[in-house]
Amino acid sequence: MIKRFLLSGALTLGLSASLFAQEFKTVLTETVNAFFSEKEKGQKVSQSNRIGLIAKKYNTEWSTAYYASLSKIMLNYEEPDAKKKDAYLDEAEDFLNTATTLADKNDRIIQSEIFALNAMLANARIGVDPQKRWQKYGKIFESNLEKAKEQNVDNPRIYFLKATSVFFTPKMFGGGAKKAMEYFEKADGLFAKEAKDDITKPYWGKEANDEFMKLAKAEQ
């Protein structure tokens, strides 16, 4: 009787954990997809706020905080006011710190994504005030990309982020469309190999990489 009770309890706990995982993945996937597909700024802000609420509800999952951070970084790019840009990035940093704490330190794929997003955040900080910030945050950007590459050299977001940085760097300083193109093409090949069936294994960036490749080709 006791063995049957314990077995029943274990099965119930296992089923609950499975349902919990399915639930948060479904909600997170729908909301992240809605955020990326939304064009209207107000609706995009609403979707980002919803991702933040999901991160607080499912507060033991690194991926919910990761996407909350990503959404705030993305909102920063559409905000013209410097103070509001930094406010978004402060929120992004808080969520990213949470994701870093929750993420499995032995999972090299996840760690690569964490470092890549840290690089993206640093680059976004530069964008708020390039002249005053490039020296500090440029080093943080590059070091995090290197750490991301050490964890997973086949992470396409590493090369996409490097490409966008090079693309917006003047030619006299080693940037420009032609130089960036090699990184966009590297990212493109790796994006093509990614599975897109699990939100906890990030696969964002391909559409943006495609658009930048078009711009880079047009400028050459």
PDB file of C-alpha atoms in Angstrom:
ATOM      1  CA  MET A   1       0.000   0.000   0.000  1.00  0.00           C
ATOM      2  CA  ILE A   2       2.768   2.452   0.943  1.00  0.00           C
ATOM      3  CA  LYS A   3       4.753   1.650  -2.206  1.00  0.00           C
ATOM      4  CA  ARG A   4       1.641   2.183  -4.320  1.00  0.00           C
ATOM      5  CA  PHE A   5       0.982   5.507  -2.582  1.00  0.00           C
ATOM      6  CA  LEU A   6       4.568   6.694  -3.120  1.00  0.00           C
ATOM      7  CA  LEU A   7       4.494   5.630  -6.758  1.00  0.00           C
ATOM      8  CA  SER A   8       1.193   7.436  -7.283  1.00  0.00           C
ATOM      9  CA  GLY A   9       2.620  10.560  -5.654  1.00  0.00           C
ATOM     10  CA  ALA A  10       5.734  10.448  -7.831  1.00  0.00           C
ATOM     11  CA  LEU A  11       3.641  10.098 -10.977  1.00  0.00           C
ATOM     12  CA  THR A  12       1.459  13.024  -9.924  1.00  0.00           C
ATOM     13  CA  LEU A  13       4.483  15.226  -9.280  1.00  0.00           C
ATOM     14  CA  GLY A  14       6.004  14.208 -12.612  1.00  0.00           C
ATOM     15  CA  LEU A  15       2.781  14.994 -14.447  1.00  0.00           C
ATOM     16  CA  SER A  16       2.456  18.366 -12.681  1.00  0.00           C
ATOM     17  CA  ALA A  17       6.017  19.297 -13.630  1.00  0.00           C
ATOM     18  CA  SER A  18       5.365  18.300 -17.241  1.00  0.00           C
ATOM     19  CA  LEU A  19       2.154  20.348 -17.407  1.00  0.00           C
ATOM     20  CA  PHE A  20       3.934  23.317 -15.806  1.00  0.00           C
ATOM     21  CA  ALA A  21       6.677  23.171 -18.458  1.00  0.00           C
ATOM     22  CA  GLN A  22       4.138  22.929 -21.277  1.00  0.00           C
ATOM     23  CA  GLU A  23       2.120  25.798 -19.831  1.00  0.00           C
ATOM     24  CA  PHE A  24       4.956  28.293 -19.479  1.00  0.00           C
ATOM     25  CA  LYS A  25       6.451  27.378 -22.867  1.00  0.00           C
ATOM     26  CA  THR A  26       3.100  27.870 -24.606  1.00  0.00           C
ATOM     27  CA  VAL A  27       2.433  31.231 -22.963  1.00  0.00           C
ATOM     28  CA  LEU A  28       6.001  32.438 -23.499  1.00  0.00           C
ATOM     29  CA  THR A  29       6.095  31.325 -27.145  1.00  0.00           C
ATOM     30  CA  GLU A  30       2.816  33.067 -27.995  1.00  0.00           C
ATOM     31  CA  THR A  31       3.829  36.305 -26.309  1.00  0.00           C
ATOM     32  CA  VAL A  32       7.374  36.447 -27.702  1.00  0.00           C
ATOM     33  CA  ASN A  33       6.043  35.750 -31.212  1.00  0.00           C
ATOM     34  CA  ALA A  34       3.429  38.492 -30.762  1.00  0.00           C
ATOM     35  CA  PHE A  35       6.150  40.911 -29.630  1.00  0.00           C
ATOM     36  CA  PHE A  36       8.365  40.267 -32.644  1.00  0.00           C
ATOM     37  CA  SER A  37       5.491  40.411 -35.146  1.00  0.00           C
ATOM     38  CA  GLU A  38       3.948  43.594 -33.721  1.00  0.00           C
ATOM     39  CA  LYS A  39       4.657  46.800 -35.655  1.00  0.00           C
ATOM     40  CA  GLU A  40       2.761  49.374 -33.576  1.00  0.00           C
ATOM     41  CA  LYS A  41       4.919  50.767 -30.773  1.00  0.00           C
ATOM     42  CA  GLY A  42       2.229  50.864 -28.091  1.00  0.00           C
ATOM     43  CA  GLN A  43       1.267  47.249 -28.697  1.00  0.00           C
ATOM     44  CA  LYS A  44       4.916  46.238 -28.704  1.00  0.00           C
ATOM     45  CA  VAL A  45       5.346  47.864 -25.286  1.00  0.00           C
ATOM     46  CA  SER A  46       2.278  45.981 -24.041  1.00  0.00           C
ATOM     47  CA  GLN A  47       3.671  42.666 -25.245  1.00  0.00           C
ATOM     48  CA  SER A  48       7.025  43.410 -23.616  1.00  0.00           C
ATOM     49  CA  ASN A  49       5.261  44.193 -20.338  1.00  0.00           C
ATOM     50  CA  ARG A  50       3.395  40.904 -20.625  1.00  0.00           C
ATOM     51  CA  ILE A  51       6.675  39.029 -21.078  1.00  0.00           C
ATOM     52  CA  GLY A  52       7.874  40.758 -17.911  1.00  0.00           C
ATOM     53  CA  LEU A  53       4.808  39.503 -16.044  1.00  0.00           C
ATOM     54  CA  ILE A  54       5.436  35.996 -17.374  1.00  0.00           C
ATOM     55  CA  ALA A  55       9.017  36.225 -16.056  1.00  0.00           C
ATOM     56  CA  LYS A  56       7.713  37.151 -12.610  1.00  0.00           C
ATOM     57  CA  LYS A  57       5.111  34.380 -12.612  1.00  0.00           C
ATOM     58  CA  TYR A  58       7.485  31.674 -13.837  1.00  0.00           C
ATOM     59  CA  ASN A  59      10.355  33.005 -11.775  1.00  0.00           C
ATOM     60  CA  THR A  60      12.380  29.805 -11.698  1.00  0.00           C
ATOM     61  CA  GLU A  61      12.792  29.680 -15.483  1.00  0.00           C
ATOM     62  CA  TRP A  62      15.858  31.417 -16.936  1.00  0.00           C
ATOM     63  CA  SER A  63      14.251  31.762 -20.379  1.00  0.00           C
ATOM     64  CA  THR A  64      11.346  33.927 -19.218  1.00  0.00           C
ATOM     65  CA  ALA A  65      13.750  36.499 -17.738  1.00  0.00           C
ATOM     66  CA  TYR A  66      15.964  36.186 -20.824  1.00  0.00           C
ATOM     67  CA  TYR A  67      13.137  37.146 -23.196  1.00  0.00           C
ATOM     68  CA  ALA A  68      11.953  39.906 -20.880  1.00  0.00           C
ATOM     69  CA  SER A  69      15.463  41.351 -21.099  1.00  0.00           C
ATOM     70  CA  LEU A  70      15.592  40.947 -24.877  1.00  0.00           C
ATOM     71  CA  SER A  71      12.248  42.707 -25.325  1.00  0.00           C
ATOM     72  CA  LYS A  72      13.420  45.729 -23.311  1.00  0.00           C
ATOM     73  CA  ILE A  73      16.608  45.981 -25.373  1.00  0.00           C
ATOM     74  CA  MET A  74      14.517  45.858 -28.542  1.00  0.00           C
ATOM     75  CA  LEU A  75      12.195  48.620 -27.255  1.00  0.00           C
ATOM     76  CA  ASN A  76      15.226  50.802 -26.601  1.00  0.00           C
ATOM     77  CA  TYR A  77      16.017  50.810 -30.331  1.00  0.00           C
ATOM     78  CA  GLU A  78      12.634  52.360 -31.119  1.00  0.00           C
ATOM     79  CA  GLU A  79      12.819  55.032 -28.396  1.00  0.00           C
ATOM     80  CA  PRO A  80      14.334  58.420 -29.373  1.00  0.00           C
ATOM     81  CA  ASP A  81      14.632  59.850 -25.852  1.00  0.00           C
ATOM     82  CA  ALA A  82      17.989  59.036 -24.232  1.00  0.00           C
ATOM     83  CA  LYS A  83      16.649  58.843 -20.674  1.00  0.00           C
ATOM     84  CA  LYS A  84      13.863  56.499 -21.692  1.00  0.00           C
ATOM     85  CA  LYS A  85      16.332  54.387 -23.670  1.00  0.00           C
ATOM     86  CA  ASP A  86      18.481  53.971 -20.569  1.00  0.00           C
ATOM     87  CA  ALA A  87      15.397  53.197 -18.480  1.00  0.00           C
ATOM     88  CA  TYR A  88      14.560  50.329 -20.835  1.00  0.00           C
ATOM     89  CA  LEU A  89      18.147  49.114 -20.658  1.00  0.00           C
ATOM     90  CA  ASP A  90      18.132  49.277 -16.853  1.00  0.00           C
ATOM     91  CA  GLU A  91      15.078  46.998 -16.890  1.00  0.00           C
ATOM     92  CA  ALA A  92      16.802  44.741 -19.403  1.00  0.00           C
ATOM     93  CA  GLU A  93      19.862  44.491 -17.168  1.00  0.00           C
ATOM     94  CA  ASP A  94      17.765  43.514 -14.138  1.00  0.00           C
ATOM     95  CA  PHE A  95      16.021  40.758 -16.083  1.00  0.00           C
ATOM     96  CA  LEU A  96      19.307  39.584 -17.574  1.00  0.00           C
ATOM     97  CA  ASN A  97      20.889  39.366 -14.123  1.00  0.00           C
ATOM     98  CA  THR A  98      17.981  37.155 -13.073  1.00  0.00           C
ATOM     99  CA  ALA A  99      18.383  34.962 -16.162  1.00  0.00           C
ATOM    100  CA  THR A 100      22.113  34.645 -15.459  1.00  0.00           C
ATOM    101  CA  THR A 101      21.424  33.521 -11.891  1.00  0.00           C
ATOM    102  CA  LEU A 102      18.830  30.945 -12.971  1.00  0.00           C
ATOM    103  CA  ALA A 103      20.654  29.534 -15.999  1.00  0.00           C
ATOM    104  CA  ASP A 104      22.443  26.196 -15.785  1.00  0.00           C
ATOM    105  CA  LYS A 105      26.144  27.023 -15.451  1.00  0.00           C
ATOM    106  CA  ASN A 106      27.078  23.707 -17.060  1.00  0.00           C
ATOM    107  CA  ASP A 107      24.913  24.167 -20.148  1.00  0.00           C
ATOM    108  CA  ARG A 108      27.248  25.694 -22.717  1.00  0.00           C
ATOM    109  CA  ILE A 109      24.419  26.471 -25.166  1.00  0.00           C
ATOM    110  CA  ILE A 110      22.485  28.478 -22.593  1.00  0.00           C
ATOM    111  CA  GLN A 111      25.609  30.208 -21.323  1.00  0.00           C
ATOM    112  CA  SER A 112      26.470  31.258 -24.873  1.00  0.00           C
ATOM    113  CA  GLU A 113      23.041  32.877 -25.194  1.00  0.00           C
ATOM    114  CA  ILE A 114      23.474  34.689 -21.879  1.00  0.00           C
ATOM    115  CA  PHE A 115      26.849  36.110 -22.896  1.00  0.00           C
ATOM    116  CA  ALA A 116      25.525  37.101 -26.331  1.00  0.00           C
ATOM    117  CA  LEU A 117      22.642  39.008 -24.765  1.00  0.00           C
ATOM    118  CA  ASN A 118      25.086  40.741 -22.414  1.00  0.00           C
ATOM    119  CA  ALA A 119      26.981  41.833 -25.521  1.00  0.00           C
ATOM    120  CA  MET A 120      23.775  43.095 -27.102  1.00  0.00           C
ATOM    121  CA  LEU A 121      22.954  45.070 -23.960  1.00  0.00           C
ATOM    122  CA  ALA A 122      26.414  46.659 -23.931  1.00  0.00           C
ATOM    123  CA  ASN A 123      26.088  47.644 -27.582  1.00  0.00           C
ATOM    124  CA  ALA A 124      22.690  49.175 -26.863  1.00  0.00           C
ATOM    125  CA  ARG A 125      24.262  51.247 -24.080  1.00  0.00           C
ATOM    126  CA  ILE A 126      26.766  52.574 -26.609  1.00  0.00           C
ATOM    127  CA  GLY A 127      23.925  53.588 -28.905  1.00  0.00           C
ATOM    128  CA  VAL A 128      22.455  55.930 -26.304  1.00  0.00           C
ATOM    129  CA  ASP A 129      25.593  58.111 -26.299  1.00  0.00           C
ATOM    130  CA  PRO A 130      28.294  56.713 -28.636  1.00  0.00           C
ATOM    131  CA  GLN A 131      30.969  59.357 -28.074  1.00  0.00           C
ATOM    132  CA  LYS A 132      30.943  59.005 -24.292  1.00  0.00           C
ATOM    133  CA  ARG A 133      30.286  55.294 -24.024  1.00  0.00           C
ATOM    134  CA  TRP A 134      32.076  53.424 -26.802  1.00  0.00           C
ATOM    135  CA  GLN A 135      35.330  53.035 -24.879  1.00  0.00           C
ATOM    136  CA  LYS A 136      33.722  51.462 -21.788  1.00  0.00           C
ATOM    137  CA  TYR A 137      30.950  49.429 -23.349  1.00  0.00           C
ATOM    138  CA  GLY A 138      32.861  48.526 -26.503  1.00  0.00           C
ATOM    139  CA  LYS A 139      35.192  46.382 -24.389  1.00  0.00           C
ATOM    140  CA  ILE A 140      32.241  44.777 -22.595  1.00  0.00           C
ATOM    141  CA  PHE A 141      30.595  44.052 -25.952  1.00  0.00           C
ATOM    142  CA  GLU A 142      33.666  42.359 -27.426  1.00  0.00           C
ATOM    143  CA  SER A 143      34.547  40.380 -24.296  1.00  0.00           C
ATOM    144  CA  ASN A 144      31.025  38.972 -24.003  1.00  0.00           C
ATOM    145  CA  LEU A 145      30.990  37.951 -27.656  1.00  0.00           C
ATOM    146  CA  GLU A 146      34.252  36.100 -27.099  1.00  0.00           C
ATOM    147  CA  LYS A 147      32.835  34.350 -24.038  1.00  0.00           C
ATOM    148  CA  ALA A 148      29.725  33.432 -26.022  1.00  0.00           C
ATOM    149  CA  LYS A 149      31.929  31.969 -28.751  1.00  0.00           C
ATOM    150  CA  GLU A 150      33.934  29.961 -26.213  1.00  0.00           C
ATOM    151  CA  GLN A 151      30.710  28.356 -25.008  1.00  0.00           C
ATOM    152  CA  ASN A 152      29.188  27.723 -28.442  1.00  0.00           C
ATOM    153  CA  VAL A 153      31.013  28.775 -31.583  1.00  0.00           C
ATOM    154  CA  ASP A 154      27.940  27.923 -33.677  1.00  0.00           C
ATOM    155  CA  ASN A 155      25.625  30.452 -32.010  1.00  0.00           C
ATOM    156  CA  PRO A 156      24.437  32.619 -34.949  1.00  0.00           C
ATOM    157  CA  ARG A 157      23.543  35.561 -32.699  1.00  0.00           C
ATOM    158  CA  ILE A 158      27.257  36.068 -32.000  1.00  0.00           C
ATOM    159  CA  TYR A 159      27.950  36.833 -35.658  1.00  0.00           C
ATOM    160  CA  PHE A 160      24.717  38.763 -36.183  1.00  0.00           C
ATOM    161  CA  LEU A 161      25.533  41.100 -33.290  1.00  0.00           C
ATOM    162  CA  LYS A 162      29.134  41.494 -34.471  1.00  0.00           C
ATOM    163  CA  ALA A 163      27.894  42.206 -37.988  1.00  0.00           C
ATOM    164  CA  THR A 164      25.500  44.960 -36.915  1.00  0.00           C
ATOM    165  CA  SER A 165      28.243  46.565 -34.846  1.00  0.00           C
ATOM    166  CA  VAL A 166      30.656  46.522 -37.791  1.00  0.00           C
ATOM    167  CA  PHE A 167      27.928  47.714 -40.161  1.00  0.00           C
ATOM    168  CA  PHE A 168      27.399  50.918 -38.165  1.00  0.00           C
ATOM    169  CA  THR A 169      31.119  51.497 -37.579  1.00  0.00           C
ATOM    170  CA  PRO A 170      32.679  53.999 -40.029  1.00  0.00           C
ATOM    171  CA  LYS A 171      34.986  52.512 -42.673  1.00  0.00           C
ATOM    172  CA  MET A 172      37.917  54.552 -41.361  1.00  0.00           C
ATOM    173  CA  PHE A 173      37.636  52.588 -38.114  1.00  0.00           C
ATOM    174  CA  GLY A 174      37.391  49.174 -39.771  1.00  0.00           C
ATOM    175  CA  GLY A 175      33.646  49.013 -40.278  1.00  0.00           C
ATOM    176  CA  GLY A 176      31.207  49.365 -43.141  1.00  0.00           C
ATOM    177  CA  ALA A 177      28.880  47.184 -45.190  1.00  0.00           C
ATOM    178  CA  LYS A 178      31.539  45.137 -46.965  1.00  0.00           C
ATOM    179  CA  LYS A 179      33.316  44.167 -43.745  1.00  0.00           C
ATOM    180  CA  ALA A 180      30.015  43.428 -42.003  1.00  0.00           C
ATOM    181  CA  MET A 181      28.839  41.175 -44.829  1.00  0.00           C
ATOM    182  CA  GLU A 182      31.154  38.317 -43.892  1.00  0.00           C
ATOM    183  CA  TYR A 183      29.613  38.208 -40.419  1.00  0.00           C
ATOM    184  CA  PHE A 184      26.041  38.455 -41.744  1.00  0.00           C
ATOM    185  CA  GLU A 185      26.754  35.550 -44.094  1.00  0.00           C
ATOM    186  CA  LYS A 186      28.315  33.511 -41.284  1.00  0.00           C
ATOM    187  CA  ALA A 187      25.216  34.124 -39.160  1.00  0.00           C
ATOM    188  CA  ASP A 188      22.939  33.274 -42.083  1.00  0.00           C
ATOM    189  CA  GLY A 189      24.456  29.822 -42.507  1.00  0.00           C
ATOM    190  CA  LEU A 190      24.133  29.066 -38.800  1.00  0.00           C
ATOM    191  CA  PHE A 191      20.562  30.396 -38.576  1.00  0.00           C
ATOM    192  CA  ALA A 192      19.610  27.940 -41.307  1.00  0.00           C
ATOM    193  CA  LYS A 193      20.682  25.036 -39.106  1.00  0.00           C
ATOM    194  CA  GLU A 194      18.705  26.080 -36.031  1.00  0.00           C
ATOM    195  CA  ALA A 195      15.580  24.264 -34.879  1.00  0.00           C
ATOM    196  CA  LYS A 196      12.662  26.559 -34.131  1.00  0.00           C
ATOM    197  CA  ASP A 197      10.430  24.328 -32.037  1.00  0.00           C
ATOM    198  CA  ASP A 198      11.504  25.162 -28.472  1.00  0.00           C
ATOM    199  CA  ILE A 199      11.351  28.714 -27.082  1.00  0.00           C
ATOM    200  CA  THR A 200      13.845  27.771 -24.346  1.00  0.00           C
ATOM    201  CA  LYS A 201      16.459  27.227 -27.059  1.00  0.00           C
ATOM    202  CA  PRO A 202      16.674  30.750 -28.553  1.00  0.00           C
ATOM    203  CA  TYR A 203      16.408  31.061 -32.319  1.00  0.00           C
ATOM    204  CA  TRP A 204      15.586  34.752 -32.769  1.00  0.00           C
ATOM    205  CA  GLY A 205      17.482  37.029 -35.165  1.00  0.00           C
ATOM    206  CA  LYS A 206      17.205  35.462 -38.621  1.00  0.00           C
ATOM    207  CA  GLU A 207      14.673  37.968 -39.979  1.00  0.00           C
ATOM    208  CA  ALA A 208      16.749  40.929 -38.798  1.00  0.00           C
ATOM    209  CA  ASN A 209      19.897  39.344 -40.213  1.00  0.00           C
ATOM    210  CA  ASP A 210      18.145  38.939 -43.585  1.00  0.00           C
ATOM    211  CA  GLU A 211      17.153  42.615 -43.633  1.00  0.00           C
ATOM    212  CA  PHE A 212      20.644  43.785 -42.747  1.00  0.00           C
ATOM    213  CA  MET A 213      22.132  41.564 -45.457  1.00  0.00           C
ATOM    214  CA  LYS A 214      19.925  43.330 -47.994  1.00  0.00           C
ATOM    215  CA  LEU A 215      21.080  46.721 -46.732  1.00  0.00           C
ATOM    216  CA  ALA A 216      24.731  45.654 -46.768  1.00  0.00           C
ATOM    217  CA  LYS A 217      24.456  44.354 -50.341  1.00  0.00           C
ATOM    218  CA  ALA A 218      22.760  47.559 -51.464  1.00  0.00           C
ATOM    219  CA  GLU A 219      25.544  49.694 -49.988  1.00  0.00           C
ATOM    220  CA  GLN A 220      28.385  47.759 -51.619  1.00  0.00           C
TER     221      GLN A 220
END
